[in-house]
Coordinates of C-alpha atoms and ligand atoms in Angstrom, one line a residue:
X1 CA -46.6 -22.9 26.6
X2 CA -46.5 -24.7 23.2
X3 CA -43.4 -26.7 23.0
X4 CA -41.6 -29.0 20.5
X5 CA -39.7 -32.3 21.3
X6 CA -37.4 -34.3 19.4
X7 CA -37.2 -37.9 20.8
X8 CA -35.4 -41.1 20.2
X9 CA -32.0 -39.8 19.1
X10 CA -29.4 -42.4 18.9
X11 CA -26.9 -39.8 20.3
X12 CA -27.3 -36.2 21.3
X13 CA -24.1 -34.5 21.3
X14 CA -24.7 -31.6 23.7
X15 CA -21.2 -30.2 23.9
X16 CA -22.1 -29.0 27.3
X17 CA -19.2 -27.8 29.4
X18 CA -17.5 -24.8 30.7
X19 CA -18.5 -21.4 29.4
X20 CA -15.4 -20.9 27.3
X21 CA -13.6 -22.3 24.3
X22 CA -12.4 -25.8 24.9
X23 CA -8.8 -26.8 24.8
X24 CA -6.4 -29.8 25.0
X25 CA -8.4 -33.0 26.4
X26 CA -11.5 -31.0 26.6
X27 CA -11.8 -31.0 22.8
X28 CA -12.6 -34.8 23.1
X29 CA -15.5 -34.2 25.4
X30 CA -18.8 -34.0 23.5
X31 CA -21.4 -34.5 26.4
X32 CA -23.1 -37.4 24.8
X33 CA -26.5 -38.5 25.7
X34 CA -27.6 -41.8 24.4
X35 CA -31.3 -42.4 23.4
X36 CA -31.8 -38.6 23.9
X37 CA -34.4 -36.1 23.7
X38 CA -34.7 -32.4 23.3
X39 CA -37.4 -30.1 24.5
X40 CA -37.7 -26.7 22.8
X41 CA -39.7 -23.7 24.0
X42 CA -39.8 -20.3 22.4
X43 CA -37.1 -21.2 19.9
X44 CA -34.6 -22.2 22.8
X45 CA -33.5 -25.4 24.4
X46 CA -35.6 -26.0 27.6
X47 CA -34.5 -29.5 28.5
X48 CA -32.1 -32.2 27.1
X49 CA -31.7 -35.7 28.5
X50 CA -32.6 -39.3 28.1
X51 CA -36.0 -39.6 26.1
X52 CA -37.6 -41.6 29.1
X53 CA -36.9 -38.6 31.5
X54 CA -37.7 -35.8 29.1
X55 CA -41.1 -37.5 28.2
X56 CA -42.5 -36.6 31.7
X57 CA -42.3 -32.9 30.7
X58 CA -44.7 -33.3 27.8
X59 CA -48.0 -31.5 27.6
X60 CA -51.0 -32.2 25.4
X61 CA -49.7 -29.5 23.1
X62 CA -46.3 -30.6 22.8
X63 CA -45.5 -31.3 19.1
X64 CA -43.3 -34.4 18.9
X65 CA -40.8 -35.3 16.3
X66 CA -39.4 -38.8 16.2
X67 CA -35.7 -38.8 15.3
X68 CA -36.0 -42.5 14.7
X69 CA -32.5 -43.5 16.1
X70 CA -30.7 -40.6 14.2
X71 CA -27.9 -38.4 15.5
X72 CA -28.4 -34.8 16.8
X73 CA -25.6 -32.2 16.9
X74 CA -25.6 -28.5 17.4
X75 CA -25.8 -26.7 14.1
X76 CA -22.2 -26.2 12.6
X77 CA -20.8 -22.7 13.1
X78 CA -18.6 -21.8 10.1
X79 CA -16.2 -19.1 11.3
X80 CA -14.6 -18.2 8.0
X81 CA -16.6 -17.6 4.7
X82 CA -16.5 -15.2 1.7
X83 CA -20.3 -15.5 1.3
X84 CA -20.9 -12.7 -1.1
X85 CA -19.4 -12.6 -4.7
X86 CA -20.8 -12.6 -8.2
X87 CA -20.1 -15.3 -10.8
X88 CA -17.7 -18.2 -10.3
X89 CA -14.2 -19.3 -11.4
X90 CA -15.1 -22.3 -13.3
X91 CA -12.8 -21.3 -16.2
X92 CA -9.8 -20.9 -14.0
X93 CA -10.5 -24.1 -12.3
X94 CA -10.1 -25.9 -15.6
X95 CA -7.1 -23.8 -16.6
X96 CA -5.3 -24.8 -13.4
X97 CA -6.1 -28.5 -14.1
X98 CA -4.5 -27.9 -17.5
X99 CA -1.2 -26.7 -15.9
X100 CA -1.6 -22.9 -15.7
X101 CA -0.5 -21.6 -12.4
X102 CA -2.5 -19.5 -10.0
X103 CA 0.0 -16.7 -10.3
X104 CA -0.2 -16.7 -14.2
X105 CA -4.0 -16.7 -14.1
X106 CA -3.8 -13.6 -11.7
X107 CA -1.3 -11.8 -13.9
X108 CA -3.9 -12.3 -16.8
X109 CA -6.5 -10.4 -14.8
X110 CA -8.1 -13.6 -13.3
X111 CA -8.3 -14.7 -9.7
X112 CA -9.7 -12.3 -7.1
X113 CA -9.5 -9.5 -9.7
X114 CA -12.0 -11.2 -11.9
X115 CA -14.4 -11.8 -9.0
X116 CA -14.0 -8.1 -8.0
X117 CA -14.9 -6.8 -11.4
X118 CA -18.0 -9.1 -11.6
X119 CA -19.0 -8.2 -8.0
X120 CA -18.6 -4.4 -8.6
X121 CA -20.7 -4.7 -11.7
X122 CA -23.6 -6.7 -10.0
X123 CA -26.6 -5.0 -8.1
X124 CA -27.3 -5.5 -4.6
X125 CA -30.4 -7.6 -5.7
X126 CA -28.1 -9.9 -8.0
X127 CA -25.7 -10.5 -5.2
X128 CA -28.4 -11.2 -2.7
X129 CA -30.0 -13.8 -5.1
X130 CA -26.7 -15.6 -5.5
X131 CA -25.9 -15.3 -1.7
X132 CA -29.3 -16.7 -0.8
X133 CA -28.8 -19.8 -3.0
X134 CA -25.4 -20.5 -1.2
X135 CA -27.2 -19.9 2.2
X136 CA -29.4 -22.9 1.3
X137 CA -26.3 -24.9 0.5
X138 CA -25.0 -24.1 4.1
X139 CA -28.2 -25.0 5.8
X140 CA -28.6 -28.2 3.7
X141 CA -25.0 -29.2 5.1
X142 CA -26.0 -28.6 8.7
X143 CA -24.5 -25.1 9.3
X144 CA -26.8 -22.7 11.0
X145 CA -24.4 -19.7 11.6
X146 CA -21.7 -18.4 9.5
X147 CA -19.1 -15.6 9.6
X148 CA -19.4 -13.7 6.3
X149 CA -16.6 -11.4 4.9
X150 CA -16.7 -8.5 2.4
X151 CA -13.6 -8.2 0.3
X152 CA -14.6 -8.5 -3.4
X153 CA -15.6 -4.8 -3.6
X154 CA -12.4 -3.0 -2.6
X155 CA -14.1 0.4 -2.9
X156 CA -16.3 2.4 -0.4
X157 CA -19.6 1.8 -2.5
X158 CA -18.9 -1.8 -3.2
X159 CA -17.8 -2.9 0.1
X160 CA -20.9 -1.3 1.6
X161 CA -23.0 -3.1 -1.0
X162 CA -21.5 -6.5 0.0
X163 CA -22.0 -5.8 3.7
X164 CA -25.7 -4.8 3.2
X165 CA -26.2 -8.0 1.3
X166 CA -24.8 -10.0 4.3
X167 CA -27.2 -8.2 6.6
X168 CA -30.1 -9.0 4.3
X169 CA -29.1 -12.7 4.2
X170 CA -29.1 -12.7 8.0
X171 CA -32.5 -10.9 8.2
X172 CA -34.2 -12.7 5.3
X173 CA -33.1 -16.3 5.7
X174 CA -32.7 -18.7 8.6
X175 CA -29.0 -18.6 8.3
X176 CA -27.4 -16.4 10.9
X177 CA -24.6 -14.3 9.6
X178 CA -21.8 -12.5 11.5
X179 CA -20.3 -9.7 9.3
X180 CA -16.6 -9.1 8.8
X181 CA -15.2 -6.1 6.9
X182 CA -12.2 -7.4 4.6
X183 CA -11.4 -4.4 2.5
X184 CA -7.9 -5.4 2.9
X185 CA -8.3 -8.6 0.8
X186 CA -6.4 -7.4 -2.2
X187 CA -5.4 -4.1 -3.9
X188 CA -8.0 -2.9 -6.4
X189 CA -6.8 -2.2 -10.1
X190 CA -7.1 1.6 -9.6
X191 CA -4.6 1.4 -6.6
X192 CA -2.2 -1.1 -8.3
X193 CA 0.7 1.3 -8.1
X194 CA -0.6 3.2 -5.0
X195 CA -0.9 0.8 -2.2
X196 CA -0.3 3.4 0.4
X197 CA -3.3 5.3 -1.1
X198 CA -5.6 2.3 -0.7
X199 CA -4.6 1.6 2.9
X200 CA -5.4 5.3 3.6
X201 CA -8.7 4.9 1.9
X202 CA -9.6 2.0 4.1
X203 CA -8.5 3.8 7.2
X204 CA -10.0 7.2 6.6
X205 CA -13.1 6.6 4.6
X206 CA -14.3 2.9 4.4
X207 CA -13.8 1.8 8.0
X208 CA -15.5 4.8 9.5
X209 CA -18.5 4.4 7.1
X210 CA -18.8 0.7 7.8
X211 CA -18.7 1.2 11.6
X212 CA -21.1 4.2 11.5
X213 CA -23.7 2.1 9.5
X214 CA -23.2 -0.9 12.0
X215 CA -22.5 -3.2 9.2
X216 CA -19.5 -5.2 10.6
X217 CA -18.5 -6.9 14.0
X218 CA -15.0 -7.8 12.9
X219 CA -12.3 -6.5 10.7
X220 CA -9.9 -8.9 8.7
X221 CA -6.9 -8.4 6.6
X222 CA -5.0 -10.6 4.2
X223 CA -1.3 -10.6 5.5
X224 CA 0.9 -12.2 3.0
X225 CA 3.8 -11.4 0.6
X226 CA 2.4 -9.5 -2.4
X227 CA -0.7 -8.6 -0.6
X228 CA -0.8 -6.5 2.6
X229 CA 2.4 -6.1 4.7
X230 CA 2.6 -6.6 8.5
X231 CA 2.9 -2.9 8.8
X232 CA -0.2 -2.1 6.6
X233 CA -2.2 -4.8 8.4
X234 CA -1.2 -3.2 11.7
X235 CA -2.3 0.2 10.8
X236 CA -5.6 -1.2 9.4
X237 CA -6.3 -3.2 12.6
X238 CA -5.3 -0.5 14.8
X239 CA -7.9 1.8 13.3
X240 CA -10.5 -1.0 13.3
X241 CA -9.9 -1.7 17.0
X242 CA -10.3 2.0 17.9
X243 CA -13.6 2.0 16.0
X244 CA -14.8 -0.9 18.2
X245 CA -14.4 -3.8 15.8
X246 CA -13.0 -7.4 16.9
X247 CA -10.0 -8.5 14.8
X248 CA -9.3 -11.5 12.7
X249 CA -6.4 -12.0 10.3
X250 CA -5.6 -14.1 7.3
X251 CA -2.1 -15.2 8.5
X252 CA 0.7 -17.5 7.2
X253 CA -1.3 -19.0 4.3
X254 CA 1.4 -19.1 1.7
X255 CA 4.4 -18.3 3.7
X256 CA 5.5 -17.6 7.1
X257 CA 5.0 -14.0 6.9
X258 CA 4.6 -12.8 10.6
X259 CA 1.0 -13.0 10.5
X260 CA 0.4 -15.2 13.6
X261 CA 2.8 -12.9 15.6
X262 CA 0.8 -9.8 14.5
X263 CA -2.4 -11.4 15.4
X264 CA -1.1 -12.1 18.9
X265 CA 0.3 -8.6 19.2
X266 CA -2.9 -6.9 18.2
X267 CA -5.0 -9.1 20.5
X268 CA -7.0 -10.6 17.6
X269 CA -9.8 -13.0 18.4
X270 CA -8.7 -15.3 15.6
X271 CA -5.7 -16.0 13.3
X272 CA -7.0 -17.9 10.1
X273 CA -5.1 -20.3 7.8
X274 CA -1.8 -20.9 9.6
X275 CA -0.4 -23.4 7.1
X276 CA 3.1 -22.0 7.4
X277 CA 3.2 -20.8 11.0
X278 CA 6.4 -21.7 12.9
X279 CA 7.0 -22.6 16.5
X280 CA 7.3 -19.0 17.5
X281 CA 4.0 -18.1 15.8
X282 CA 2.3 -21.0 17.7
X283 CA 3.7 -19.9 21.0
X284 CA 2.7 -16.4 20.5
X285 CA -0.9 -17.4 19.6
X286 CA -1.0 -19.6 22.7
X287 CA 0.3 -16.7 25.0
X288 CA -2.2 -14.2 23.6
X289 CA -5.1 -16.8 23.5
X290 CA -5.8 -16.1 19.8
X291 CA -8.0 -18.9 18.4
X292 CA -6.6 -20.6 15.3
X293 CA -9.2 -21.0 12.5
X294 CA -8.0 -23.8 10.2
X295 CA -9.2 -24.0 6.6
X296 CA -8.3 -27.5 5.2
X297 CA -10.7 -27.0 2.2
X298 CA -8.5 -24.4 0.7
X299 CA -5.4 -26.8 0.9
X300 CA -7.3 -29.7 -0.6
X301 CA -9.0 -27.4 -3.5
X302 CA -5.7 -25.8 -4.5
X303 CA -4.3 -29.4 -4.9
X304 CA -1.6 -28.6 -2.2
X305 CA -0.3 -30.9 0.5
X306 CA 0.8 -28.7 3.4
X307 CA -2.0 -28.6 5.9
X308 CA -1.7 -26.7 9.1
X309 CA -0.3 -28.6 12.1
X310 CA -3.7 -29.0 13.9
X311 CA -2.6 -31.8 16.1
X312 CA 0.2 -29.7 17.5
X313 CA -2.0 -26.8 18.1
X314 CA -4.5 -29.0 20.1
X315 CA -1.4 -30.4 22.1
X316 CA -0.4 -26.8 22.9
X317 CA -3.9 -26.0 24.2
X318 CA -5.0 -23.7 21.4
X319 CA -8.7 -23.5 21.1
X320 CA -8.8 -24.8 17.5
X321 CA -11.6 -23.8 15.1
X322 CA -12.4 -25.4 11.7
X323 CA -14.1 -23.5 8.9
X324 CA -14.8 -23.8 5.2
X325 CA -13.2 -20.6 3.8
X326 CA -16.1 -20.8 1.2
X327 CA -15.0 -18.7 -1.7
X328 CA -15.0 -18.9 -5.5
X329 CA -11.2 -19.3 -5.9
X330 CA -9.5 -21.4 -3.4
X331 CA -12.3 -23.2 -1.5
X332 CA -15.7 -23.6 -3.2
X333 CA -17.4 -25.7 -0.6
X334 CA -20.0 -24.9 2.0
X335 CA -19.8 -28.4 3.6
X336 CA -18.6 -28.7 7.1
X337 CA -18.9 -32.6 7.0
X338 CA -16.4 -32.5 4.2
X339 CA -14.2 -30.1 6.3
X340 CA -14.5 -32.6 9.3
X341 CA -13.3 -35.4 7.1
X342 CA -10.3 -33.4 5.8
X343 CA -9.4 -32.4 9.5
X344 CA -9.5 -36.2 10.5
X345 CA -7.9 -37.8 7.4
X346 CA -5.3 -35.1 6.5
X347 CA -4.7 -33.3 9.9
X348 CA -5.1 -36.4 12.2
X349 CA -7.7 -34.7 14.4
X350 CA -10.0 -37.2 16.1
X351 CA -13.6 -37.0 15.1
X352 CA -14.5 -35.5 18.6
X353 CA -11.9 -32.8 18.3
X354 CA -13.2 -31.9 14.9
X355 CA -16.8 -31.6 16.2
X356 CA -15.8 -29.3 18.9
X357 CA -13.7 -27.1 16.6
X358 CA -16.7 -26.8 14.3
X359 CA -19.3 -25.9 17.0
X360 CA -18.6 -24.6 20.4
X361 CA -15.0 -23.3 19.7
X362 CA -16.2 -21.7 16.4
X363 CA -19.0 -20.1 18.4
X364 CA -16.6 -18.5 20.8
X365 CA -14.5 -17.3 18.0
X366 CA -17.4 -15.2 16.9
X367 CA -18.4 -14.0 20.3
X368 CA -21.5 -16.2 20.2
X369 CA -20.4 -18.8 22.7
X370 CA -23.1 -17.8 25.2
X371 CA -25.9 -18.3 22.5
X372 CA -24.9 -21.1 20.0
X373 CA -22.5 -24.0 19.6
X374 CA -23.9 -26.3 22.2
X375 CA -27.3 -27.7 23.2
X376 CA -27.7 -26.5 26.8
X377 CA -30.9 -25.1 28.4
X378 CA -31.3 -21.3 27.5
X379 CA -29.4 -21.5 24.3
X380 CA -30.7 -21.1 20.8
X381 CA -32.4 -24.5 19.5
X382 CA -30.1 -24.5 16.4
X383 CA -29.3 -28.2 15.7
X384 CA -29.1 -30.8 13.0
X385 CA -30.5 -34.3 12.8
X386 CA -28.1 -36.4 10.9
X387 CA -29.1 -39.6 9.0
X388 CA -26.6 -41.7 11.0
X389 CA -26.4 -43.3 14.4
X390 CA -22.9 -42.4 15.5
X391 CA -21.1 -39.0 15.1
X392 CA -17.9 -40.6 13.8
X393 CA -19.9 -41.6 10.6
X394 CA -19.8 -37.9 9.6
X395 CA -16.1 -37.7 8.7
X396 CA -15.9 -41.4 8.0
X397 CA -18.5 -41.7 5.1
X398 CA -17.0 -38.7 3.3
X399 CA -18.9 -37.1 0.5
X400 CA -22.2 -38.6 1.5
X401 CA -25.0 -36.1 2.2
X402 CA -25.8 -37.0 5.7
X403 CA -28.2 -34.2 6.9
X404 CA -31.8 -35.2 7.5
X405 CA -33.2 -32.0 9.0
X406 CA -31.7 -28.7 10.0
X407 CA -33.4 -26.6 12.7
X408 CA -32.9 -22.9 13.5
X409 CA -34.6 -21.4 16.7
X410 CA -36.5 -24.6 16.9
X411 CA -38.1 -24.4 13.4
X412 CA -36.9 -26.7 10.5
X413 CA -35.4 -24.8 7.6
X414 CA -34.1 -27.8 5.7
X415 CA -35.4 -31.3 5.4
X416 CA -34.8 -34.2 3.0
X417 CA -38.3 -35.7 3.6
Ligands
ZN501 ZN1 -10.5 -16.5 3.6

C-alpha cells in the first residue's frame, strides 16, 4: 500500500487523549512527541511516534518528506466563521478610525445592511470566487476545517444561495466546511418594521427549505439587544432542533442579554462570544456542558478592550474553543495563529490551552471530534508543518507567517516552498 511519511519533526503535537472535549488541566496536555514522524495511508494517520521507531514501517514505496526539525500540529479547526459575503467594509473601517461610531454607520445604511445588499446582488459564481479566495487564506494560515455560516442573505433565495456556495467550497477546495444556517443574523430592510413577520418567515419557510435540501448541520442566531430577543431566538432554535439541526448561539457579545442561559436551556452545542457573560451564565453553560466559542479577533478589530473571561472558563472546567469569527465587519481575519496570540496575550491562556481550544475542542464543537482535531491512528491526516521548533513560538512571534506546508487528507494543499 503506498504511504507517505513525514520525518524529523522537532515536535509533533498529537493532542492524543480521551475521546471527548478537554477540560481543566487536560487543556495543557498536548501529547508531544519529540523528534517525531507521521505515517499516512489512504489519507489517514496510520502511525505516529519517534522517527527512529516509525522508520521501521517504511516500504520501498513510502514517499518520505523531511520536516527538517520543524513543528507538526493538527490543522486548526475554526469553529466560527462568516465565510460567504460580497465586497468588503474598507470604507467603514476608515470612517470608524475617523471617529464615526458603528451605530452611526449602521444608521446610514452601512454595517451588516451594506453587506446584505451586496450579497443579495451577487451571483452564486461571484460569491464562490470570493469564498475560494478566502479559503486559500485559511489554508495558508494552517486551518483545514471551518464552520461557515450563512446570514448575509436574509431571504429564502439568498440564504439558500449562500449555503450552496458553502457546500461548493467544501466540495471543490481542500478546505472542509461545516455549514450553519444563520438567518437570524439581522432583520432585512423589508422587515424593518415587522420583526415578527421575519421570524415567521424563518420558521415557516426558510428553515424547512434549508433542512429539506440538507444544506446545514447547525442553526445559529444573534441574541442581542436591537437584534433578536431571547424569545425570538428560542422560537427559532426550537424549530431548528425539531428539524434535526444542532444549535449554536451568538450570546452576550455586546451586553449581558441572557444568551448564555438560553444556550444552556436549549441544549446548544456552543455559545459564542460571551464577552459580557456573568457568573450565572457561566454556571449555566457548565451545568449544560455547552462549549464556549471565544472570538478575541472581534474585540481586537473593533478596538474594544473587554475580552471574554477565558481563564475563568478554563478554571470552571468549560471545554473552551477559540475561533476567528472571520467576517467583513468586526473580525476580518482568517488567521488562527493571530487568534492564539490574542488568546494568550489578552486573555492569559497558556499556549497549550490555546492550541487545545483551536484543535480538538473545536473539532468536538462541530461534532467532528472522532475525525479531526488530533493526530491519532485512524483519524484524517489533516495537519500543518510550521516553520518553527517549539509550539509556543506560534503565539509568541505574533504577526509572522509561520506555516510551511498545510496537508488535508495526507495531500499538501499549501506550501511556501
Ligand atoms: Zn459571528
